């Protein structure tokens, strides 16, 4: 039995995902694309109608694909959403996330908000993020009962950048965490390293 995660690209989502067949003995999770086009981040909250609608269409397609995986394996599929809410305050961002997750609720596939690094390598450069990566986010996530994918390397980068208490974050989000990404980290932006590296 294997455990696999599909980290989909926007091109993969545009293909016929539903035509693929899978081993019913395996477990799967699915990561939403970070982009909806080569120059556009996924952003279902964008004020630009084209970006918002394309992002939501992408999410709907990924949910259908994830429901197919769940149907073939008999296991609910977590969907990892790296939604940074760039330009949005926490007060505006988190209610929008809650509304989105409610709108796209599925019994077979569950959206989860990924804990993010302090700096993201979008477009090959390091962009400072201000949501889903600091102690203030824990209160919002708990209050609105938003499911979380906790990425250990992102959390360790937050420890280096902000002095986060890793144990406190994990304990604070223990009821929200539905999925884990486990890897090591170094410095402020060296994510995804082998454990112990």
Coordinates of C-alpha atoms in Angstrom, one line a residue:
X1 CA 0.0 0.0 0.0
X2 CA 1.4 3.4 -1.0
X3 CA 0.6 7.0 0.0
X4 CA 0.9 9.5 -2.7
X5 CA 0.1 13.2 -3.2
X6 CA -0.7 14.7 -6.6
X7 CA 0.7 18.2 -6.7
X8 CA -1.2 19.3 -9.7
X9 CA -0.2 22.0 -12.2
X10 CA -2.7 24.2 -14.0
X11 CA -2.0 22.2 -17.2
X12 CA -2.8 18.9 -15.5
X13 CA -6.1 20.3 -14.3
X14 CA -6.9 21.4 -17.8
X15 CA -6.3 17.8 -19.0
X16 CA -8.7 14.9 -18.6
X17 CA -7.9 14.0 -15.0
X18 CA -11.0 11.8 -14.7
X19 CA -9.7 9.4 -17.3
X20 CA -6.9 8.1 -15.0
X21 CA -7.2 4.8 -13.2
X22 CA -5.7 4.1 -9.7
X23 CA -4.7 1.2 -7.5
X24 CA -7.6 0.9 -5.0
X25 CA -5.1 -0.2 -2.3
X26 CA -3.3 3.2 -2.3
X27 CA -4.0 6.3 -0.3
X28 CA -4.0 9.7 -2.0
X29 CA -4.0 13.4 -1.2
X30 CA -4.2 16.2 -3.8
X31 CA -2.5 19.6 -3.8
X32 CA -4.3 22.4 -5.7
X33 CA -2.1 24.1 -8.3
X34 CA -0.3 27.2 -7.1
X35 CA -1.0 28.9 -10.4
X36 CA -3.9 29.1 -12.8
X37 CA -1.6 30.3 -15.7
X38 CA 2.1 30.8 -16.1
X39 CA 1.9 34.3 -14.7
X40 CA -1.1 34.1 -12.4
X41 CA -1.3 32.7 -8.9
X42 CA -4.5 30.8 -7.9
X43 CA -6.7 33.3 -6.1
X44 CA -10.4 32.6 -5.6
X45 CA -10.7 35.9 -3.7
X46 CA -9.3 38.1 -6.4
X47 CA -11.1 41.3 -7.4
X48 CA -10.3 40.4 -11.0
X49 CA -13.3 38.4 -12.3
X50 CA -11.1 36.4 -14.7
X51 CA -8.7 35.3 -12.0
X52 CA -11.4 34.6 -9.4
X53 CA -13.6 32.6 -11.8
X54 CA -10.6 30.6 -13.2
X55 CA -9.4 29.8 -9.7
X56 CA -12.9 28.6 -8.6
X57 CA -13.2 26.5 -11.8
X58 CA -9.8 25.0 -11.0
X59 CA -10.9 24.2 -7.4
X60 CA -14.2 22.6 -8.7
X61 CA -12.2 20.4 -11.2
X62 CA -9.8 19.3 -8.5
X63 CA -12.6 18.4 -6.1
X64 CA -14.2 16.2 -8.9
X65 CA -10.8 14.5 -9.4
X66 CA -10.4 14.0 -5.7
X67 CA -13.9 12.5 -5.3
X68 CA -13.0 10.0 -8.1
X69 CA -9.9 9.0 -6.1
X70 CA -12.0 8.7 -2.9
X71 CA -14.5 6.6 -4.8
X72 CA -11.9 4.2 -6.2
X73 CA -9.9 3.8 -2.9
X74 CA -12.7 4.1 -0.3
X75 CA -10.7 6.8 1.6
X76 CA -11.6 10.5 2.0
X77 CA -9.1 12.6 0.1
X78 CA -7.5 15.7 1.7
X79 CA -7.0 18.6 -0.7
X80 CA -4.1 21.0 0.1
X81 CA -4.9 24.6 -0.7
X82 CA -1.9 27.1 -0.6
X83 CA -4.0 30.2 -0.5
X84 CA -1.9 33.2 0.7
X85 CA -4.5 35.9 0.5
X86 CA -1.8 38.3 -0.7
X87 CA -3.0 41.9 0.0
X88 CA -5.8 40.7 2.4
X89 CA -5.8 41.3 6.1
X90 CA -6.6 38.3 8.3
X91 CA -9.9 39.9 9.1
X92 CA -10.8 39.8 5.4
X93 CA -9.0 36.7 4.4
X94 CA -10.2 34.1 6.9
X95 CA -14.0 34.6 6.6
X96 CA -13.5 34.3 2.8
X97 CA -11.7 31.0 3.3
X98 CA -14.4 29.7 5.5
X99 CA -17.0 30.7 3.0
X100 CA -15.1 29.1 0.1
X101 CA -14.6 25.8 2.0
X102 CA -18.3 25.7 2.9
X103 CA -19.3 26.4 -0.7
X104 CA -17.1 23.6 -2.0
X105 CA -17.8 21.1 0.8
X106 CA -17.7 17.4 -0.2
X107 CA -18.2 14.2 1.8
X108 CA -15.4 12.5 -0.2
X109 CA -12.8 15.3 -0.6
X110 CA -11.9 17.9 2.1
X111 CA -10.2 21.2 1.4
X112 CA -7.6 22.2 3.9
X113 CA -5.6 25.4 4.2
X114 CA -1.8 24.8 4.1
X115 CA 0.3 26.4 6.8
X116 CA 2.6 28.6 4.7
X117 CA 6.3 29.7 4.9
X118 CA 7.3 33.2 5.7
X119 CA 8.7 33.6 2.2
X120 CA 7.2 31.8 -0.8
X121 CA 9.1 31.0 -4.0
X122 CA 6.4 32.2 -6.3
X123 CA 7.6 33.0 -9.9
X124 CA 11.1 31.9 -8.9
X125 CA 11.6 34.6 -6.3
X126 CA 11.0 35.0 -2.6
X127 CA 7.7 36.8 -1.7
X128 CA 6.9 37.7 1.9
X129 CA 3.6 36.2 3.1
X130 CA 1.5 37.6 5.9
X131 CA -1.3 35.0 6.3
X132 CA -1.4 31.4 7.5
X133 CA 2.2 31.4 8.9
X134 CA 2.2 33.1 12.3
X135 CA 0.8 32.8 15.8
X136 CA -2.0 35.3 15.1
X137 CA -3.4 32.8 12.5
X138 CA -4.0 30.1 15.0
X139 CA -6.9 32.0 16.6
X140 CA -8.6 32.6 13.3
X141 CA -8.2 29.0 12.2
X142 CA -9.6 27.6 15.5
X143 CA -12.4 30.1 15.7
X144 CA -13.7 29.4 12.2
X145 CA -12.8 25.7 12.4
X146 CA -10.8 25.7 9.2
X147 CA -9.1 22.4 8.3
X148 CA -5.4 22.7 8.0
X149 CA -2.5 20.9 6.3
X150 CA 0.4 21.5 8.6
X151 CA 3.7 21.6 6.7
X152 CA 6.6 21.0 9.1
X153 CA 9.2 22.7 7.0
X154 CA 7.1 25.8 6.7
X155 CA 6.6 25.8 10.4
X156 CA 10.3 25.5 11.0
X157 CA 11.0 28.4 8.6
X158 CA 8.5 30.4 10.7
X159 CA 10.4 29.5 13.8
X160 CA 13.6 30.9 12.2
X161 CA 11.9 34.0 10.8
X162 CA 9.4 34.9 13.6
X163 CA 10.6 32.9 16.6
X164 CA 7.5 30.8 16.5
X165 CA 7.0 28.2 19.2
X166 CA 6.5 25.1 17.1
X167 CA 5.0 23.0 19.8
X168 CA 2.5 25.7 20.7
X169 CA 1.4 26.0 17.1
X170 CA 0.9 22.3 16.7
X171 CA -1.0 22.0 20.0
X172 CA -3.1 25.0 19.2
X173 CA -4.1 23.6 15.8
X174 CA -4.4 19.9 16.9
X175 CA -8.2 19.9 16.3
X176 CA -7.8 21.5 12.8
X177 CA -5.0 19.4 11.3
X178 CA -6.3 16.8 8.9
X179 CA -3.1 16.3 6.8
X180 CA 0.7 16.7 7.3
X181 CA 3.6 17.5 5.0
X182 CA 6.7 16.3 6.8
X183 CA 10.2 17.6 5.9
X184 CA 13.0 19.6 7.3
X185 CA 14.0 23.2 6.7
X186 CA 17.0 25.5 6.9
X187 CA 17.2 29.3 7.4
X188 CA 14.3 31.5 6.2
X189 CA 13.4 29.9 2.9
X190 CA 15.2 26.5 2.6
X191 CA 12.1 24.3 2.7
X192 CA 11.4 20.7 1.9
X193 CA 14.7 19.2 3.0
X194 CA 15.2 15.6 4.0
X195 CA 14.6 15.0 7.7
X196 CA 17.8 15.7 9.6
X197 CA 19.4 17.6 6.8

